[in-house]
PDB file of C-alpha atoms in Angstrom:
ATOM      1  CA  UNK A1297      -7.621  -9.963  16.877  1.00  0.00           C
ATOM      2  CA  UNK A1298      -5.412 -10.841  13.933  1.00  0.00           C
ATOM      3  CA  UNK A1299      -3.531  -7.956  12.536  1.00  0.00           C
ATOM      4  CA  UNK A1300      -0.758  -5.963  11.911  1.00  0.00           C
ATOM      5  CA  UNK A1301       0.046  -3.400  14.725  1.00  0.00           C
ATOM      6  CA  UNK A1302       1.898  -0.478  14.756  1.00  0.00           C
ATOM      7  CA  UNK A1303       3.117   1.885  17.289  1.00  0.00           C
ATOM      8  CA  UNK A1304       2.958   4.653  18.189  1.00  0.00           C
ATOM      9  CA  UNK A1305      -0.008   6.144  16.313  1.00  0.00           C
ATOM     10  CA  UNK A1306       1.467   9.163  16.379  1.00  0.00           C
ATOM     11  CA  UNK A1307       5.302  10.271  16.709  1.00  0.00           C
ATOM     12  CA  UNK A1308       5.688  14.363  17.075  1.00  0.00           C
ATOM     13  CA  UNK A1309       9.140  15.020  17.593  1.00  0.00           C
ATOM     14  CA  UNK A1310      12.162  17.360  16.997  1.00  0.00           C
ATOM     15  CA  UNK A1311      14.509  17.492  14.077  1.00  0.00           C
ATOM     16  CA  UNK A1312      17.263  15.734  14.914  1.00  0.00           C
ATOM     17  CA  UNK A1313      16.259  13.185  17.063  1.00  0.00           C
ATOM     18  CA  UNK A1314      16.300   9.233  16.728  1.00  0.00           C
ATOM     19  CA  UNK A1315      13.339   7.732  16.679  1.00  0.00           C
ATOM     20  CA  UNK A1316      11.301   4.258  16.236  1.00  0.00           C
ATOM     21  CA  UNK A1317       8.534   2.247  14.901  1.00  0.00           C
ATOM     22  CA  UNK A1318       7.136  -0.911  15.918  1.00  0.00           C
ATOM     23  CA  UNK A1319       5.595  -3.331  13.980  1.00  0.00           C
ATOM     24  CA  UNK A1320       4.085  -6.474  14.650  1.00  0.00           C
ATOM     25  CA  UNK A1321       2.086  -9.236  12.715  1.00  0.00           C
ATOM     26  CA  UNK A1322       0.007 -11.967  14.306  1.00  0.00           C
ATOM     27  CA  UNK A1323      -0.608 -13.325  11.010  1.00  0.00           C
ATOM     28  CA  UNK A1324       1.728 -15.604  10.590  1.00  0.00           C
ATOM     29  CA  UNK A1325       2.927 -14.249   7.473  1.00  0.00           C
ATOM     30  CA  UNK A1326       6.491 -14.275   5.770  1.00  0.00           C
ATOM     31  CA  UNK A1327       7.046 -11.302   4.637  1.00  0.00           C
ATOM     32  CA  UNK A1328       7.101  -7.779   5.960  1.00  0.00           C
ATOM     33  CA  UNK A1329       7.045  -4.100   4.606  1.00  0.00           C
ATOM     34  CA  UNK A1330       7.906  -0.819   5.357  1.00  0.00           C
ATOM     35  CA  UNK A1331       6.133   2.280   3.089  1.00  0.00           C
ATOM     36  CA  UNK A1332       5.644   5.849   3.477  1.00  0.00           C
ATOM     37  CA  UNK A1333       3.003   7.679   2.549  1.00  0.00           C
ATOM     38  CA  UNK A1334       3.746  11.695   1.862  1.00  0.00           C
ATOM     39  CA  UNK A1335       0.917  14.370   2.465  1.00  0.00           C
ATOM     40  CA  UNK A1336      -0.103  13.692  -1.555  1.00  0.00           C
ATOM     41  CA  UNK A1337      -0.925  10.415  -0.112  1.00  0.00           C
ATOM     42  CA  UNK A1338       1.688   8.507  -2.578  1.00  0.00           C
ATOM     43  CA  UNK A1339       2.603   5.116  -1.001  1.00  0.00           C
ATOM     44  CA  UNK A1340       6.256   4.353  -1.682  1.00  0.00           C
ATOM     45  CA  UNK A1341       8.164   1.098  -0.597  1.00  0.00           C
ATOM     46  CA  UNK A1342      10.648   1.384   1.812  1.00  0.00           C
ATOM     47  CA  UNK A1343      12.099  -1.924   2.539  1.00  0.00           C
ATOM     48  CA  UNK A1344      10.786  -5.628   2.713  1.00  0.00           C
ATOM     49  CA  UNK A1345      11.982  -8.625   5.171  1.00  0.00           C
ATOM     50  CA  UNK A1346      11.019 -11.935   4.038  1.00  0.00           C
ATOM     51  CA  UNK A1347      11.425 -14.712   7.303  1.00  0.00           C
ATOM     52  CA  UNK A1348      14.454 -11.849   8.857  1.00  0.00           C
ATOM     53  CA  UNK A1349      16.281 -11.212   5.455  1.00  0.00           C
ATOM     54  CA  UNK A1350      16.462  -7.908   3.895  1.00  0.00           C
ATOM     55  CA  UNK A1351      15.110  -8.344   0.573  1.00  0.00           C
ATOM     56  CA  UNK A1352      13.682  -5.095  -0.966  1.00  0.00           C
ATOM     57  CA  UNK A1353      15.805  -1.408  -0.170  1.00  0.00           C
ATOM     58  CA  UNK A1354      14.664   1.493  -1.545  1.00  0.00           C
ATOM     59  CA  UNK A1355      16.590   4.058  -2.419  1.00  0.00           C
ATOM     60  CA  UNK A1356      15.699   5.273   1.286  1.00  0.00           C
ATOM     61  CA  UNK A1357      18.371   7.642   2.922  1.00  0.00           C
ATOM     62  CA  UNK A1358      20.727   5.225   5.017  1.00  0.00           C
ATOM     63  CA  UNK A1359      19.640   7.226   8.344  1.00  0.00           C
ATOM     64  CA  UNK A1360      16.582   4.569   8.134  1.00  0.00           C
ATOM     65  CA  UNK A1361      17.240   1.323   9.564  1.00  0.00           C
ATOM     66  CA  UNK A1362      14.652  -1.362   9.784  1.00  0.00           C
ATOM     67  CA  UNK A1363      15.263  -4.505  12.140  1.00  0.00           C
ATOM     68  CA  UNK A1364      13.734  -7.789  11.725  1.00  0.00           C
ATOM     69  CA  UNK A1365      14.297  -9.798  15.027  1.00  0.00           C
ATOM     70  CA  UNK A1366      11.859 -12.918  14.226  1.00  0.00           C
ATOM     71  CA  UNK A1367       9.535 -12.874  11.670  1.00  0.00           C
ATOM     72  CA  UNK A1368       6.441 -11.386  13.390  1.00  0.00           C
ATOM     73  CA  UNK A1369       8.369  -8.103  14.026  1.00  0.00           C
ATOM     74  CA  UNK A1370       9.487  -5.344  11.607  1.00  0.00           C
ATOM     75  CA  UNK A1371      11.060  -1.822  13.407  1.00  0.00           C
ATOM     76  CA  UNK A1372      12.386   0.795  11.763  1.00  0.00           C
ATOM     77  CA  UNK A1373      14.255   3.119  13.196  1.00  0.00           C
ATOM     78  CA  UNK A1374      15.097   6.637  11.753  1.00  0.00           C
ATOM     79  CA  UNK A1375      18.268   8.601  12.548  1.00  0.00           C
ATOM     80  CA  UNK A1376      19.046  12.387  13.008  1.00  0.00           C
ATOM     81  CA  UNK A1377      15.144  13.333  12.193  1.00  0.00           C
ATOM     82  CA  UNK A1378      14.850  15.800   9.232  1.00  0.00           C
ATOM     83  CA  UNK A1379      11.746  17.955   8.517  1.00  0.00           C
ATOM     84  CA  UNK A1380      11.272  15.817   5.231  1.00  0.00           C
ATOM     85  CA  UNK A1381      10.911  12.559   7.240  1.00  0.00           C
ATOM     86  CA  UNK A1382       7.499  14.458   8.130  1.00  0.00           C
ATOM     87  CA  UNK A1383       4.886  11.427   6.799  1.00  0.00           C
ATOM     88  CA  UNK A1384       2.767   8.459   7.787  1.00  0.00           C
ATOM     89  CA  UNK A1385       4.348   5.080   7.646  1.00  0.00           C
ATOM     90  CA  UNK A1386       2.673   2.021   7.416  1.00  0.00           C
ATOM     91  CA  UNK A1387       3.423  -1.415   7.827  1.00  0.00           C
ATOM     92  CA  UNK A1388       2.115  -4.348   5.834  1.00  0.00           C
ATOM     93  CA  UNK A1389       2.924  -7.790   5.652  1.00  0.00           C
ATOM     94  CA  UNK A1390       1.830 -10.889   3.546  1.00  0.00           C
ATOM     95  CA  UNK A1391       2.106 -14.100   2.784  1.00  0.00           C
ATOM     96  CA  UNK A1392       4.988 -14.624   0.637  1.00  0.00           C
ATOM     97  CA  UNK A1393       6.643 -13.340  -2.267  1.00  0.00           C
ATOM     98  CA  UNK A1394       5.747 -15.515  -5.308  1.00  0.00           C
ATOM     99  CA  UNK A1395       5.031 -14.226  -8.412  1.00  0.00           C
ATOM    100  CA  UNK A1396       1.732 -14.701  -8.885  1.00  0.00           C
ATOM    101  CA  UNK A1397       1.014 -12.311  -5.785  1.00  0.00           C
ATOM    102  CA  UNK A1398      -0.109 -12.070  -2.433  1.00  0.00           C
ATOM    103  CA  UNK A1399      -2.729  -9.230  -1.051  1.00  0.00           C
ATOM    104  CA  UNK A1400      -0.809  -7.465   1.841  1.00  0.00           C
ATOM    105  CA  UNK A1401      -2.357  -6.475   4.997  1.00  0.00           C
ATOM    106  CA  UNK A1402      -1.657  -2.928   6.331  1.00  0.00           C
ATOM    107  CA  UNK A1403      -1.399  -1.595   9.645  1.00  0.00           C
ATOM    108  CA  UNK A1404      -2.988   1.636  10.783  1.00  0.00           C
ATOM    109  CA  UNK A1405      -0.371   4.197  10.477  1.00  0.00           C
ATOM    110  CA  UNK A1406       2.199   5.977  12.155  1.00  0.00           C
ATOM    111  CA  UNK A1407       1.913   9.776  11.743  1.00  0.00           C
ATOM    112  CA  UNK A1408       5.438  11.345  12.096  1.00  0.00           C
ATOM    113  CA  UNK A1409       5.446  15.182  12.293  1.00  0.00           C
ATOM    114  CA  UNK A1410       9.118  16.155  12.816  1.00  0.00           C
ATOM    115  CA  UNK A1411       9.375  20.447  14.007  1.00  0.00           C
TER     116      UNK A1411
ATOM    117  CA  UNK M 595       5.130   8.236 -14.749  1.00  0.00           C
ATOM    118  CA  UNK M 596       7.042   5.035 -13.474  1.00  0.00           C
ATOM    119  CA  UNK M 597       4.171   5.176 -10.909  1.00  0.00           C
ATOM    120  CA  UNK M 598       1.562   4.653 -13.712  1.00  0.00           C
ATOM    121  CA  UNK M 599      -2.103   6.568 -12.952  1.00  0.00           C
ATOM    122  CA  UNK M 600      -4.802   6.863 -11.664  1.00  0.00           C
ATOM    123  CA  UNK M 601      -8.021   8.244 -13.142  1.00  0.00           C
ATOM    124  CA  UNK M 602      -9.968  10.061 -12.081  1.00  0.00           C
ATOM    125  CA  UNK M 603      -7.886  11.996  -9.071  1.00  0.00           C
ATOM    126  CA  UNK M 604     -11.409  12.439  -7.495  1.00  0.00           C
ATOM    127  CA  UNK M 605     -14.759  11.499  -8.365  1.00  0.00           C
ATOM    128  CA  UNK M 606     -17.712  12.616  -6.368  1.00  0.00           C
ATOM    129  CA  UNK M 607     -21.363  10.698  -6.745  1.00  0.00           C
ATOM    130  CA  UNK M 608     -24.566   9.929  -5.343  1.00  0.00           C
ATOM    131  CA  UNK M 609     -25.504   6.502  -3.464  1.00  0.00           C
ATOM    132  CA  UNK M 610     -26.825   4.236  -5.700  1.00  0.00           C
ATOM    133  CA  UNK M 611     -24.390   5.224  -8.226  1.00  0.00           C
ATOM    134  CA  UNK M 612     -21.752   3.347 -10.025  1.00  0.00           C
ATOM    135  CA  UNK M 613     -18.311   4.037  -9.677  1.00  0.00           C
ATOM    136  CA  UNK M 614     -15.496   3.767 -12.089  1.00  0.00           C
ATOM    137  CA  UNK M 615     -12.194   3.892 -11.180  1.00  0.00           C
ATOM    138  CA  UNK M 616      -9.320   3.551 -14.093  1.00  0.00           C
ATOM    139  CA  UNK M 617      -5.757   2.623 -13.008  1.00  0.00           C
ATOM    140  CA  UNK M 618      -2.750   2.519 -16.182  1.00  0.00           C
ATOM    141  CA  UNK M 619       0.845   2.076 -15.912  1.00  0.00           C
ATOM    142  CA  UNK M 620       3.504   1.249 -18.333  1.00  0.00           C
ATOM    143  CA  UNK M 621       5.910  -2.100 -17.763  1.00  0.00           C
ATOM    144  CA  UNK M 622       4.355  -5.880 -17.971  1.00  0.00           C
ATOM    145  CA  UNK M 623       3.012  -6.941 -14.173  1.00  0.00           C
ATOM    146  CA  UNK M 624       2.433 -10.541 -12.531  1.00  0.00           C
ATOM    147  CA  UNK M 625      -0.618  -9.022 -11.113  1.00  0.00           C
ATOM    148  CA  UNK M 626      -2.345  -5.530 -10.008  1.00  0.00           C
ATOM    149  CA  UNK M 627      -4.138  -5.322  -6.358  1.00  0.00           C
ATOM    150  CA  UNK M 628      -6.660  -2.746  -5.766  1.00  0.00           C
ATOM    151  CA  UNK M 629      -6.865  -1.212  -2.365  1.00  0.00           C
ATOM    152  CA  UNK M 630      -9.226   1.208  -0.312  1.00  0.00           C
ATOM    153  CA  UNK M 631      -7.806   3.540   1.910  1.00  0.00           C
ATOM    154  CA  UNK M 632     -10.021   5.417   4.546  1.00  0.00           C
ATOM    155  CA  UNK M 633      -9.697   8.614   6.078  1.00  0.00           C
ATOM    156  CA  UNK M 634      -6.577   7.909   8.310  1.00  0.00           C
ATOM    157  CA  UNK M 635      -6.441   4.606   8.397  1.00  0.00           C
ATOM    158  CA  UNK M 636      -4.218   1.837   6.824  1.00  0.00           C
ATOM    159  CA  UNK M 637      -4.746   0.339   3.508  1.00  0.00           C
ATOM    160  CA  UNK M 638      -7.245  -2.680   2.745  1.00  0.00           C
ATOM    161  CA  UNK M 639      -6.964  -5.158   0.336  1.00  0.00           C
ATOM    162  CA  UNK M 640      -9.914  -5.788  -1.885  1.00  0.00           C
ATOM    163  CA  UNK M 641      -9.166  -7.573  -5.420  1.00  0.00           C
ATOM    164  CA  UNK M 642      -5.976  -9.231  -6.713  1.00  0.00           C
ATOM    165  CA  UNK M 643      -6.387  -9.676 -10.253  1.00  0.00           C
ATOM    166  CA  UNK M 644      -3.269 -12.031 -12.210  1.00  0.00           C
ATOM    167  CA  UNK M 645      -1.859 -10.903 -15.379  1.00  0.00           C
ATOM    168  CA  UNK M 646      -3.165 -13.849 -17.358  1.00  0.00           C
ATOM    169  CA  UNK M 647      -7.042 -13.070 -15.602  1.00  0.00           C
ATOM    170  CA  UNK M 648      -9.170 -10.298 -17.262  1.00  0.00           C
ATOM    171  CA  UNK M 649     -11.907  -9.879 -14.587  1.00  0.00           C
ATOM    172  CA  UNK M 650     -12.809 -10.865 -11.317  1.00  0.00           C
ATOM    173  CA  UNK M 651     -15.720  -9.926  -8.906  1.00  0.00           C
ATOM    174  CA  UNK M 652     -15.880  -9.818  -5.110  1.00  0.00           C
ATOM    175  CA  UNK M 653     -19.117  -8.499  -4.277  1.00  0.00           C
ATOM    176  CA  UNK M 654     -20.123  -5.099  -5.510  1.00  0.00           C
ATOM    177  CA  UNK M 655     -16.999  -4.591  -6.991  1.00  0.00           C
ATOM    178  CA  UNK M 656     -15.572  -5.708 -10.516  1.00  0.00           C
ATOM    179  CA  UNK M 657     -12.200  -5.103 -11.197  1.00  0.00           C
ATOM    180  CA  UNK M 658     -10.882  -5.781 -15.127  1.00  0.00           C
ATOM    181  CA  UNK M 659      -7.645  -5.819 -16.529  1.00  0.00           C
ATOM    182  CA  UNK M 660      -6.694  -5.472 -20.226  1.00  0.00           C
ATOM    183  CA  UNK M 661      -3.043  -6.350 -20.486  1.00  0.00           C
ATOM    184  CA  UNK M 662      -2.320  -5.463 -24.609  1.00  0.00           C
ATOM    185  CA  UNK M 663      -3.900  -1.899 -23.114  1.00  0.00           C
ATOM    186  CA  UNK M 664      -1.812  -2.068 -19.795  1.00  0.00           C
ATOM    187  CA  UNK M 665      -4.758  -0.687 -18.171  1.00  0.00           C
ATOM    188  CA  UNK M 666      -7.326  -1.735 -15.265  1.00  0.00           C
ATOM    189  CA  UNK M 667     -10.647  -0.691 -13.812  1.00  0.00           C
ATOM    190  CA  UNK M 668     -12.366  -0.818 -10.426  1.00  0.00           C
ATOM    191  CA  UNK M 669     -16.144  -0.967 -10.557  1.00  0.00           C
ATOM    192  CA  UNK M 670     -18.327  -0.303  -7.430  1.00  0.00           C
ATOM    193  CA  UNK M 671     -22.171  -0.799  -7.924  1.00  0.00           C
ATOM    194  CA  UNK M 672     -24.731   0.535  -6.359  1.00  0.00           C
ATOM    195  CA  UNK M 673     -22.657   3.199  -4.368  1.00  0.00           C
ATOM    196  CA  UNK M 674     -22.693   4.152  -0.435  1.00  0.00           C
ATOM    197  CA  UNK M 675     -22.209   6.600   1.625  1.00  0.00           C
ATOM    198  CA  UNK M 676     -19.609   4.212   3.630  1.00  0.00           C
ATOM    199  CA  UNK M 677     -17.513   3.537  -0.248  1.00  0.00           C
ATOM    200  CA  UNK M 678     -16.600   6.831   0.317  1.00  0.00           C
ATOM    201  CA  UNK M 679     -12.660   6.308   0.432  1.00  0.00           C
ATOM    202  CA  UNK M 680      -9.349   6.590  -1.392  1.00  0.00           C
ATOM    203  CA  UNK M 681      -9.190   3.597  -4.012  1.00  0.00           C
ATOM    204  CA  UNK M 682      -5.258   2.986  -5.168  1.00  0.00           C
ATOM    205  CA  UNK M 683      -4.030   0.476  -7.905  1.00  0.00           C
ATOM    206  CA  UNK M 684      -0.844  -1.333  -6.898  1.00  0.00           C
ATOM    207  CA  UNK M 685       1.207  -2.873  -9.228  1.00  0.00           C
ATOM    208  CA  UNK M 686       3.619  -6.288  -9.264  1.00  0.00           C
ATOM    209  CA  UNK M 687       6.269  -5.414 -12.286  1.00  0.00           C
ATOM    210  CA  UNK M 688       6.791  -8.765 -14.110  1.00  0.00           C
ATOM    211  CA  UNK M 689      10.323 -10.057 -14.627  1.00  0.00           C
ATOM    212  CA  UNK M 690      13.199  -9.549 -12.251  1.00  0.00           C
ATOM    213  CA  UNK M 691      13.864 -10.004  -8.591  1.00  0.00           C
ATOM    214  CA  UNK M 692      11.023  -7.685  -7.211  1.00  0.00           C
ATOM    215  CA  UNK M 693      10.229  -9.846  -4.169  1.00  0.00           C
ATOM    216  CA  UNK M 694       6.756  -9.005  -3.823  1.00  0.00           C
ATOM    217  CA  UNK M 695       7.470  -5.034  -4.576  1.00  0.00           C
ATOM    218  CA  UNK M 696       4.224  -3.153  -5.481  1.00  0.00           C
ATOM    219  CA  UNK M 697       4.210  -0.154  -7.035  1.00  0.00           C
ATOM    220  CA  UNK M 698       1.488   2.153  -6.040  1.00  0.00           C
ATOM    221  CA  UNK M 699      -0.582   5.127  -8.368  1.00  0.00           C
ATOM    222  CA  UNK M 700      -1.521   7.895  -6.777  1.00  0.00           C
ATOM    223  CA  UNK M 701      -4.973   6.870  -5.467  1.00  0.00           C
ATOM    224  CA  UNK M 702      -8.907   7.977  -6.977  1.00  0.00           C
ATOM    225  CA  UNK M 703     -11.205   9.699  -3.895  1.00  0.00           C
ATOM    226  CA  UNK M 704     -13.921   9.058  -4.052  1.00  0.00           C
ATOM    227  CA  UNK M 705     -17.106  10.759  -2.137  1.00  0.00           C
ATOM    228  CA  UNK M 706     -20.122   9.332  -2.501  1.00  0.00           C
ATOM    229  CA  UNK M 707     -23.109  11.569  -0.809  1.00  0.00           C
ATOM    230  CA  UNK M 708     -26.181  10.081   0.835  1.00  0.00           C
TER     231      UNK M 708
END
């Protein structure tokens, strides 16, 4: 099936541990995203890689790291886990980047739950 | 809000009924998305509408956007039970490098009983 993947589902760990996130697109698309979604359900950009290149960084703490190693792949890796990083953090990627839009495909979720 | 909003926050309706979904927000876009979001699961795409378009229809839904208002609205017609979802507006700002950034409102949820 085409899609955007993401694993794991679900991510229950410790505070202070290093974790990561998987992402891949069989799409064939450009450009890849990174958002988290809070328990209000607010969706908030985290970063965006457009064929490997960083080209959107949030004001995101710098304990988050996404890598791009082709462009079918987005991780993101999080740092010294804090109760706060507690959220569910989707992938999405699209097309391109032009200005006159693309619709971006999301994948289902990763539920972090940091204790 | 630099999010912009959402109205209603929830909005609960029988099948058959139409829903109306309002999104505003505040800065000139390149174009707004509309999304449905199920029950734990990822985010859908269902209309892009551009800046210089002031309706477009895919199926039951209508989706309109008044730019001198900066203001859009998702219409679903005849309802279901299986609408029943989260509906978020997404914006693209206009001007700038923003790379394909959308900005998201806070989402309508919408229940729609059988």
């Amino acid at each position: 099936d085409t899609a955007v993947s993401q694993t794991p589902k679900y991510l229950v760990t410790q505070m202070g541990n290093d974790k990561s996130i998987k992402c891949e697109q069989n799409l064939g698309h450009d450009t890849m995203y990174w958002y988290k979604q809070d328990s209000k359900k607010f969706l908030k950009i985290m970063f965006s890689y457009n064929n490997k290149e960083l080209i959107i960084n949030e004001t995101v703490p710098n304990r988050f790291s996404p890598k791009s190693p082709d462009k079918a792949h987005l991780n993101l890796h999080i740092n010294s886990l804090e109760l706060g990083d507690s959220a569910v953090y989707f992938c999405a990627s699209s097309q391109g980047t032009g200005p006159l839009g693309y619709e971006q495909y999301f994948g289902p979720g990763t539920r972090l739950t940091v204790t | 809000s630099q999010q912009g909003e959402e109205d209603p926050q929830a909005l609960s309706i029988q099948e058959g009924e139409n829903a109306t979904m309002n999104c505003s927000y505040k800065t000139s876009i390149n174009n707004l998305q509309w999304y449905r979001q199920n029950s734990g699961r990822g985010l859908v795409h269902l209309i892009l509408i551009r800046s210089n378009e002031r309706e477009k229809h895919s199926g039951r839904l209508r989706v309109t956007l008044d730019t001198s208002k900066k203001s859009s609205s998702l219409l679903i017609t005849a309802s279901r039970a299986a609408d029943t979802a989260s509906y978020f507006c997404a914006r693209r700002n206009a001007g700038g490098t923003s790379y394909g950034k959308l900005t998201f409102g806070q989402g309508t949820i919408l229940t729609v009983h059988p």
